[in-house]
Coordinates of C-alpha atoms in Angstrom, one line a residue:
Chain A
X1 CA -18.0 -27.1 7.8
X2 CA -17.5 -27.3 11.5
X3 CA -14.3 -25.2 11.3
X4 CA -15.8 -22.6 9.2
X5 CA -17.0 -19.4 11.0
X6 CA -20.8 -19.1 11.2
X7 CA -21.1 -16.0 9.1
X8 CA -18.9 -17.5 6.4
X9 CA -20.9 -20.7 6.4
X10 CA -24.1 -18.8 6.2
X11 CA -22.9 -16.7 3.4
X12 CA -21.6 -19.6 1.5
X13 CA -25.1 -20.6 0.9
X14 CA -26.3 -18.7 -2.1
X15 CA -29.3 -17.6 -0.2
X16 CA -27.6 -14.3 0.5
X17 CA -27.2 -13.4 -3.2
X18 CA -30.5 -12.1 -4.6
X19 CA -32.2 -14.4 -7.1
X20 CA -32.1 -11.7 -9.7
X21 CA -28.4 -11.4 -9.3
X22 CA -27.9 -15.1 -9.6
X23 CA -29.9 -15.5 -12.7
X24 CA -28.5 -12.4 -14.5
X25 CA -24.8 -12.7 -13.6
X26 CA -24.4 -9.8 -11.1
X27 CA -22.0 -7.1 -12.0
X28 CA -19.0 -6.2 -9.9
X29 CA -20.9 -3.5 -8.1
X30 CA -23.6 -5.8 -6.8
X31 CA -21.1 -8.4 -5.8
X32 CA -19.0 -5.8 -4.0
X33 CA -22.1 -4.6 -2.1
X34 CA -22.8 -8.2 -1.1
X35 CA -19.2 -8.8 -0.1
X36 CA -19.3 -5.6 2.0
X37 CA -22.2 -7.2 3.9
X38 CA -20.0 -10.2 4.7
X39 CA -21.2 -12.6 2.0
X40 CA -18.1 -14.5 1.2
X41 CA -19.7 -16.3 -1.7
X42 CA -20.0 -12.9 -3.5
X43 CA -16.3 -12.2 -2.8
X44 CA -15.4 -15.7 -4.2
X45 CA -17.2 -14.7 -7.4
X46 CA -15.2 -11.5 -7.6
X47 CA -12.0 -13.6 -7.1
X48 CA -13.0 -15.9 -10.0
X49 CA -13.8 -13.0 -12.2
X50 CA -10.5 -11.1 -11.6
X51 CA -8.0 -13.8 -10.8
X52 CA -6.6 -14.0 -14.3
X53 CA -6.0 -10.3 -14.6
X54 CA -4.5 -10.0 -11.1
X55 CA -2.1 -12.8 -11.8
X56 CA -1.1 -11.2 -15.1
X57 CA -0.5 -7.9 -13.4
X58 CA 1.5 -9.4 -10.6
X59 CA 3.3 -11.7 -13.0
X60 CA 4.3 -8.6 -15.0
X61 CA 5.8 -6.8 -12.1
X62 CA 7.5 -9.7 -10.1
X63 CA 10.5 -11.2 -11.6
X64 CA 10.3 -14.6 -9.9
X65 CA 7.5 -16.7 -11.3
X66 CA 7.2 -18.8 -8.2
X67 CA 6.1 -15.8 -6.1
X68 CA 3.3 -14.7 -8.4
X69 CA 0.4 -16.9 -7.1
X70 CA 1.4 -16.3 -3.5
X71 CA 1.4 -12.5 -3.9
X72 CA -1.9 -12.7 -6.0
X73 CA -3.5 -14.6 -3.1
X74 CA -2.3 -11.9 -0.7
X75 CA -3.8 -9.3 -3.0
X76 CA -7.2 -10.9 -2.7
X77 CA -6.8 -11.3 1.1
X78 CA -6.1 -7.6 1.4
X79 CA -9.0 -6.7 -0.8
X80 CA -11.3 -8.9 1.3
X81 CA -10.1 -7.3 4.5
X82 CA -10.5 -3.7 3.3
X83 CA -13.6 -4.2 1.0
X84 CA -15.8 -2.4 3.5
X85 CA -13.7 0.7 3.0
X86 CA -14.1 0.6 -0.8
X87 CA -16.4 3.5 -1.6
X88 CA -17.2 2.6 -5.3
X89 CA -15.9 5.8 -6.6
X90 CA -13.7 3.9 -9.0
X91 CA -14.3 0.6 -10.7
X92 CA -13.6 -2.4 -8.4
X93 CA -11.1 -3.7 -10.9
X94 CA -9.1 -0.5 -10.8
X95 CA -9.1 -0.6 -7.0
X96 CA -8.1 -4.3 -7.0
X97 CA -5.2 -3.7 -9.5
X98 CA -4.0 -0.8 -7.4
X99 CA -3.8 -3.2 -4.4
X100 CA -2.0 -5.6 -6.7
X101 CA 0.6 -3.0 -7.8
X102 CA 1.2 -1.9 -4.2
X103 CA 1.5 -5.4 -2.9
X104 CA 4.1 -6.2 -5.6
X105 CA 6.1 -3.2 -4.6
X106 CA 5.8 -4.0 -0.9
X107 CA 6.9 -7.5 -1.7
X108 CA 9.9 -6.4 -3.7
X109 CA 10.9 -4.0 -0.9
X110 CA 10.5 -6.6 1.8
X111 CA 12.5 -9.1 -0.1
X112 CA 15.0 -6.4 -1.0
X113 CA 14.8 -7.5 -4.6
X114 CA 16.6 -4.8 -6.6
X115 CA 16.3 -4.6 -10.3
X116 CA 18.9 -6.9 -11.7
X117 CA 21.7 -5.0 -13.2
X118 CA 22.7 -6.9 -16.2
X119 CA 26.1 -5.6 -17.3
X120 CA 26.8 -8.4 -19.6
X121 CA 25.7 -8.0 -23.2
X122 CA 23.5 -10.4 -25.1
X123 CA 25.1 -13.3 -26.7
X124 CA 25.2 -13.2 -30.5
X125 CA 22.5 -15.9 -30.6
X126 CA 20.3 -14.0 -28.2
X127 CA 20.8 -10.8 -30.2
X128 CA 19.9 -12.5 -33.4
X129 CA 16.9 -14.1 -31.8
X130 CA 15.5 -10.8 -30.4
X131 CA 16.3 -8.9 -33.6
X132 CA 14.3 -11.4 -35.6
X133 CA 11.5 -11.2 -33.2
X134 CA 11.3 -7.4 -33.3
X135 CA 11.5 -7.3 -37.1
X136 CA 8.4 -9.6 -37.2
X137 CA 10.2 -12.5 -38.7
X138 CA 9.6 -14.7 -35.7
X139 CA 7.2 -15.2 -32.9
X140 CA 7.9 -16.4 -29.4
X141 CA 5.4 -19.1 -29.4
X142 CA 6.8 -21.8 -27.2
X143 CA 7.1 -21.3 -23.4
X144 CA 10.9 -21.7 -23.7
X145 CA 11.1 -19.0 -26.4
X146 CA 8.9 -16.7 -24.3
X147 CA 11.1 -17.3 -21.2
X148 CA 14.2 -16.5 -23.2
X149 CA 12.6 -13.3 -24.7
X150 CA 11.5 -12.3 -21.2
X151 CA 15.0 -12.7 -19.8
X152 CA 16.3 -10.5 -22.6
X153 CA 13.7 -7.8 -22.2
X154 CA 14.3 -7.9 -18.4
X155 CA 17.9 -7.0 -19.2
X156 CA 16.8 -4.2 -21.5
X157 CA 14.5 -2.9 -18.8
X158 CA 16.9 -3.1 -16.0
X159 CA 17.9 0.5 -15.9
X160 CA 14.4 1.8 -15.9
X161 CA 12.8 3.0 -12.6
X162 CA 10.5 0.3 -11.1
X163 CA 7.3 2.4 -11.6
X164 CA 8.2 3.2 -15.2
X165 CA 8.8 -0.5 -15.9
X166 CA 5.4 -1.3 -14.2
X167 CA 3.6 1.3 -16.3
X168 CA 5.1 0.0 -19.5
X169 CA 4.1 -3.6 -18.7
X170 CA 0.6 -2.5 -17.6
X171 CA 0.1 -0.6 -20.8
X172 CA 1.7 -2.8 -23.4
X173 CA 1.3 -6.3 -22.1
X174 CA -1.9 -6.0 -20.0
X175 CA -3.6 -3.4 -22.2
X176 CA -4.6 -1.0 -19.4
X177 CA -5.7 2.5 -20.5
X178 CA -3.5 5.4 -19.5
X179 CA -6.3 6.7 -17.3
X180 CA -6.5 3.4 -15.4
X181 CA -2.7 3.3 -14.9
X182 CA -2.9 6.8 -13.6
X183 CA -5.5 5.8 -11.0
X184 CA -3.6 2.7 -10.0
X185 CA -0.4 4.5 -9.5
X186 CA -1.7 7.8 -8.1
X187 CA -0.5 9.8 -11.1
X188 CA -2.2 12.2 -13.4
X189 CA -2.8 11.1 -17.0
X190 CA -0.3 13.5 -18.6
X191 CA 2.5 12.3 -16.2
X192 CA 1.7 8.7 -17.2
X193 CA 1.8 9.6 -20.9
X194 CA 5.1 11.5 -20.6
X195 CA 6.8 8.8 -18.5
X196 CA 5.5 6.0 -20.8
X197 CA 6.9 7.8 -23.8
X198 CA 10.3 8.2 -22.2
X199 CA 10.3 4.6 -20.9
X200 CA 9.5 3.3 -24.4
X201 CA 12.3 5.3 -26.0
X202 CA 14.7 4.3 -23.4
X203 CA 13.9 0.6 -23.9
X204 CA 14.3 1.0 -27.7
X205 CA 17.6 2.8 -27.2
X206 CA 18.8 0.0 -24.9
X207 CA 17.7 -2.5 -27.4
X208 CA 19.6 -0.9 -30.3
X209 CA 22.7 -0.4 -28.2
X210 CA 22.8 -4.0 -27.0
X211 CA 22.1 -5.4 -30.4
X212 CA 24.7 -3.4 -32.2
X213 CA 27.2 -4.2 -29.4
X214 CA 26.5 -7.9 -29.5
X215 CA 26.6 -8.1 -33.3
X216 CA 29.8 -6.0 -33.3
X217 CA 31.4 -8.3 -30.8
X218 CA 30.2 -11.3 -32.8
X219 CA 31.8 -10.0 -35.9
X220 CA 35.0 -9.3 -34.1
X221 CA 35.2 -12.8 -32.6
X222 CA 34.2 -14.3 -35.9
X223 CA 36.8 -12.3 -37.7
X224 CA 39.5 -13.3 -35.3
X225 CA 38.5 -16.9 -35.7
X226 CA 38.9 -16.6 -39.4
X227 CA 42.3 -15.1 -39.1
Chain B
X1 CA -3.5 20.3 -33.9
X2 CA -0.9 18.4 -35.9
X3 CA 1.9 20.6 -37.1
X4 CA 2.6 20.8 -40.8
X5 CA 5.2 18.7 -42.6
X6 CA 8.1 21.1 -42.0
X7 CA 7.3 21.9 -38.4
X8 CA 10.1 19.9 -36.9
X9 CA 10.4 22.3 -33.9
X10 CA 6.9 21.3 -32.8
X11 CA 7.7 17.6 -32.7
X12 CA 7.1 17.6 -29.0
X13 CA 3.5 18.3 -29.6
X14 CA 3.3 15.1 -31.7
X15 CA 4.4 12.8 -28.9
X16 CA 0.9 12.2 -27.5
X17 CA -0.4 11.3 -31.0
X18 CA 2.3 8.8 -31.9
X19 CA 1.0 5.9 -29.8
X20 CA -2.5 6.2 -31.0
X21 CA -1.2 6.5 -34.6
X22 CA 0.8 3.3 -34.1
X23 CA -2.3 1.5 -32.9
X24 CA -4.5 3.0 -35.7
X25 CA -6.7 4.8 -33.2
X26 CA -6.3 8.4 -34.6
X27 CA -9.1 10.0 -36.6
X28 CA -8.5 9.8 -40.3
X29 CA -7.8 13.5 -40.8
X30 CA -5.3 13.7 -37.9
X31 CA -3.6 10.4 -39.0
X32 CA -3.2 11.8 -42.6
X33 CA -1.5 15.0 -41.3
X34 CA 0.7 13.0 -39.0
X35 CA 1.7 10.7 -41.9
X36 CA 2.7 13.6 -44.0
X37 CA 4.7 15.1 -41.1
X38 CA 6.4 11.7 -40.6
X39 CA 7.5 11.7 -44.3
X40 CA 9.8 14.7 -43.7
X41 CA 10.7 14.4 -40.0
X42 CA 13.4 11.9 -39.1
X43 CA 13.1 12.5 -35.4
X44 CA 9.4 11.6 -35.3
X45 CA 10.0 8.6 -37.5
X46 CA 12.6 7.4 -35.1
X47 CA 10.3 8.0 -32.1
X48 CA 7.6 6.1 -33.8
X49 CA 10.0 3.2 -34.5
X50 CA 11.0 3.3 -30.9
X51 CA 7.4 2.9 -29.8
X52 CA 6.9 0.0 -32.2
X53 CA 10.0 -1.8 -30.9
X54 CA 9.2 -1.3 -27.3
X55 CA 5.6 -2.4 -27.8
X56 CA 6.7 -5.5 -29.6
X57 CA 9.3 -6.4 -27.0
X58 CA 7.1 -5.8 -23.9
X59 CA 4.1 -7.5 -25.4
X60 CA 6.1 -10.5 -26.6
X61 CA 7.8 -10.9 -23.2
X62 CA 5.1 -10.2 -20.8
X63 CA 1.8 -10.8 -22.5
X64 CA 1.5 -14.0 -20.8
X65 CA -2.1 -14.8 -20.1
X66 CA -2.0 -15.1 -16.3
X67 CA -3.5 -18.5 -16.1
X68 CA -4.2 -19.2 -12.4
X69 CA -3.7 -22.7 -11.2
X70 CA -6.8 -24.8 -10.9
X71 CA -8.6 -24.1 -7.6
X72 CA -6.9 -20.7 -7.1
X73 CA -10.1 -19.1 -6.0
X74 CA -10.7 -21.9 -3.5
X75 CA -7.2 -21.4 -2.2
X76 CA -7.8 -17.7 -1.7
X77 CA -11.1 -18.4 0.1
X78 CA -9.4 -21.0 2.3
X79 CA -6.7 -18.5 3.2
X80 CA -9.4 -15.9 4.0
X81 CA -11.2 -18.5 6.2
X82 CA -7.9 -19.3 8.0
X83 CA -7.2 -15.6 8.6
X84 CA -10.8 -15.1 9.9
X85 CA -10.5 -18.1 12.3
X86 CA -7.2 -16.8 13.5
X87 CA -8.7 -13.4 14.2
X88 CA -11.6 -15.1 16.0
X89 CA -9.2 -17.2 18.1
X90 CA -7.3 -14.1 19.0
X91 CA -10.5 -12.3 19.9
X92 CA -11.7 -15.2 22.0
X93 CA -8.4 -15.3 23.9
X94 CA -8.4 -11.7 24.7
X95 CA -12.2 -11.3 25.3
X96 CA -12.2 -12.4 29.0
X97 CA -9.2 -10.1 29.6
X98 CA -11.0 -7.3 27.8
X99 CA -14.1 -7.9 29.8
X100 CA -12.2 -7.9 33.1
X101 CA -10.3 -4.8 32.3
X102 CA -13.6 -3.1 31.2
X103 CA -15.1 -4.0 34.6
X104 CA -12.0 -2.7 36.4
X105 CA -12.2 0.6 34.5
X106 CA -15.9 0.9 35.2
X107 CA -15.4 0.3 38.9
X108 CA -12.5 2.7 39.1
X109 CA -14.6 5.3 37.3
X110 CA -17.5 4.8 39.8
X111 CA -15.1 5.0 42.7
X112 CA -13.7 8.3 41.3
X113 CA -17.2 9.7 40.9
X114 CA -18.1 8.8 44.5
X115 CA -14.9 10.3 45.8
X116 CA -15.5 13.5 43.8
X117 CA -19.1 13.8 44.9
X118 CA -18.0 13.2 48.5
X119 CA -15.3 15.8 48.2
X120 CA -17.8 18.3 46.8
X121 CA -20.2 17.6 49.6
X122 CA -17.6 18.0 52.3
X123 CA -16.4 21.3 50.8
X124 CA -19.8 22.8 50.6
X125 CA -21.0 21.7 54.1
X126 CA -21.3 24.6 56.7
X127 CA -18.2 24.7 58.9
X128 CA -19.0 24.1 62.7
X129 CA -16.8 26.6 64.6
X130 CA -16.1 26.8 68.3
X131 CA -17.8 29.7 70.2
X132 CA -15.6 32.7 70.1
X133 CA -14.3 34.1 73.4
X134 CA -16.0 37.3 74.4
X135 CA -12.8 39.1 75.0
X136 CA -11.6 38.7 71.5
X137 CA -10.7 42.3 71.3
X138 CA -8.6 42.0 74.4
X139 CA -5.3 43.4 73.7
X140 CA -2.7 40.9 73.0
X141 CA -0.4 42.6 75.6
X142 CA -3.0 41.9 78.2
X143 CA -3.7 38.4 77.1
X144 CA -0.2 37.5 77.1
X145 CA 0.8 39.2 80.3
X146 CA 2.7 36.8 82.6
X147 CA 0.6 35.7 85.6
X148 CA 2.2 36.2 88.9
X149 CA 3.5 33.0 90.4
X150 CA 6.0 32.1 92.9
X151 CA 8.9 30.5 91.4
X152 CA 9.4 27.0 92.7
X153 CA 12.6 26.5 94.7
X154 CA 15.3 24.9 92.7
X155 CA 17.5 23.5 95.5
X156 CA 17.4 22.6 99.2
X157 CA 18.9 25.9 100.4
X158 CA 16.2 27.8 98.6
X159 CA 13.5 25.5 100.1
X160 CA 14.9 26.2 103.6
X161 CA 15.1 29.9 102.9
X162 CA 11.5 29.9 101.7
X163 CA 10.3 28.1 104.8
X164 CA 12.3 30.5 107.0
X165 CA 10.8 33.5 105.2
X166 CA 7.3 32.2 105.6
X167 CA 7.9 31.4 109.3
X168 CA 9.2 34.9 109.8
X169 CA 6.2 36.4 108.0
X170 CA 3.8 34.6 110.3
X171 CA 5.5 36.1 113.3

């Protein structure tokens, strides 16, 4: 405790959180107000409450799994530093996820990670696998199957703009409302809707094209083997 | 307003409804009208199928519940503490320098104020002037008229001649 700054140590004691708040599980707003006063215990509660969603958001945007927790920690650090400037006009979660999205884009820019341009088509086995998955005959239950499916979908998403890809993942995989996505990305709701619609159609078009190509190639090679 | 079954030209208007239709979130009446439109409109059926495919793909690939590693929150707080300590160290390193420079600035400001005040005082003080000569109106021509003087001899011959002249005058 010697190394811990005085105000942090003081705030770590739950004394700073009102008794009412402790007994009735304080909402985000109360915790934010405490955190704005420098109570780091309140901020720790906010971290525990939102860590899973932040990691999911970051994990959806970043391609390298090993970077996810590091960037998620950075998101909370930034939130802690700028929480005094948070004016409560939006929900804390929206504000936090906006930081998460921006942090991911900054990270990708700094690392100069460009969307991978997968020119190669899916293997016949991959094509069959994903086709079965889409037609509801199979589920990607195991981590390995999920990883494979993710790799395939990454290929299909590779020609989408980064923010379209992010929107799509936030909407479909994370279940964010269009309004929330708009706030996070600084776009109006109609723009989000239109871009989401186009991104979805593009993904489906890519899917059809890759599947038909891979299946066609498979048939060709199968045919030549038979001959 | 959902267009009727044959209103293929108005399919654009349907786009915002398709997602909610797919998720079963449309009011019953609107959903029924959309369903009857879909029966006759291949484009909208294809769009709906695209939405279904993309939802299935993205959900399956990315709907990973972001499980944080155990102690994630503690790691975050430790990182925050480290950052705060670093900031404090930086602050404590620069603090004496800041204090010194503040003092310097303060002293310089005081010195400037004194100098300025002194300058003002000197400027406003009555000027002590020397008594003016009474013949100030004397014409310059008179004032600068050459006084009569005997030119000093410049060589021995002239000295001798001057002595001789004086001697001659006395007699």
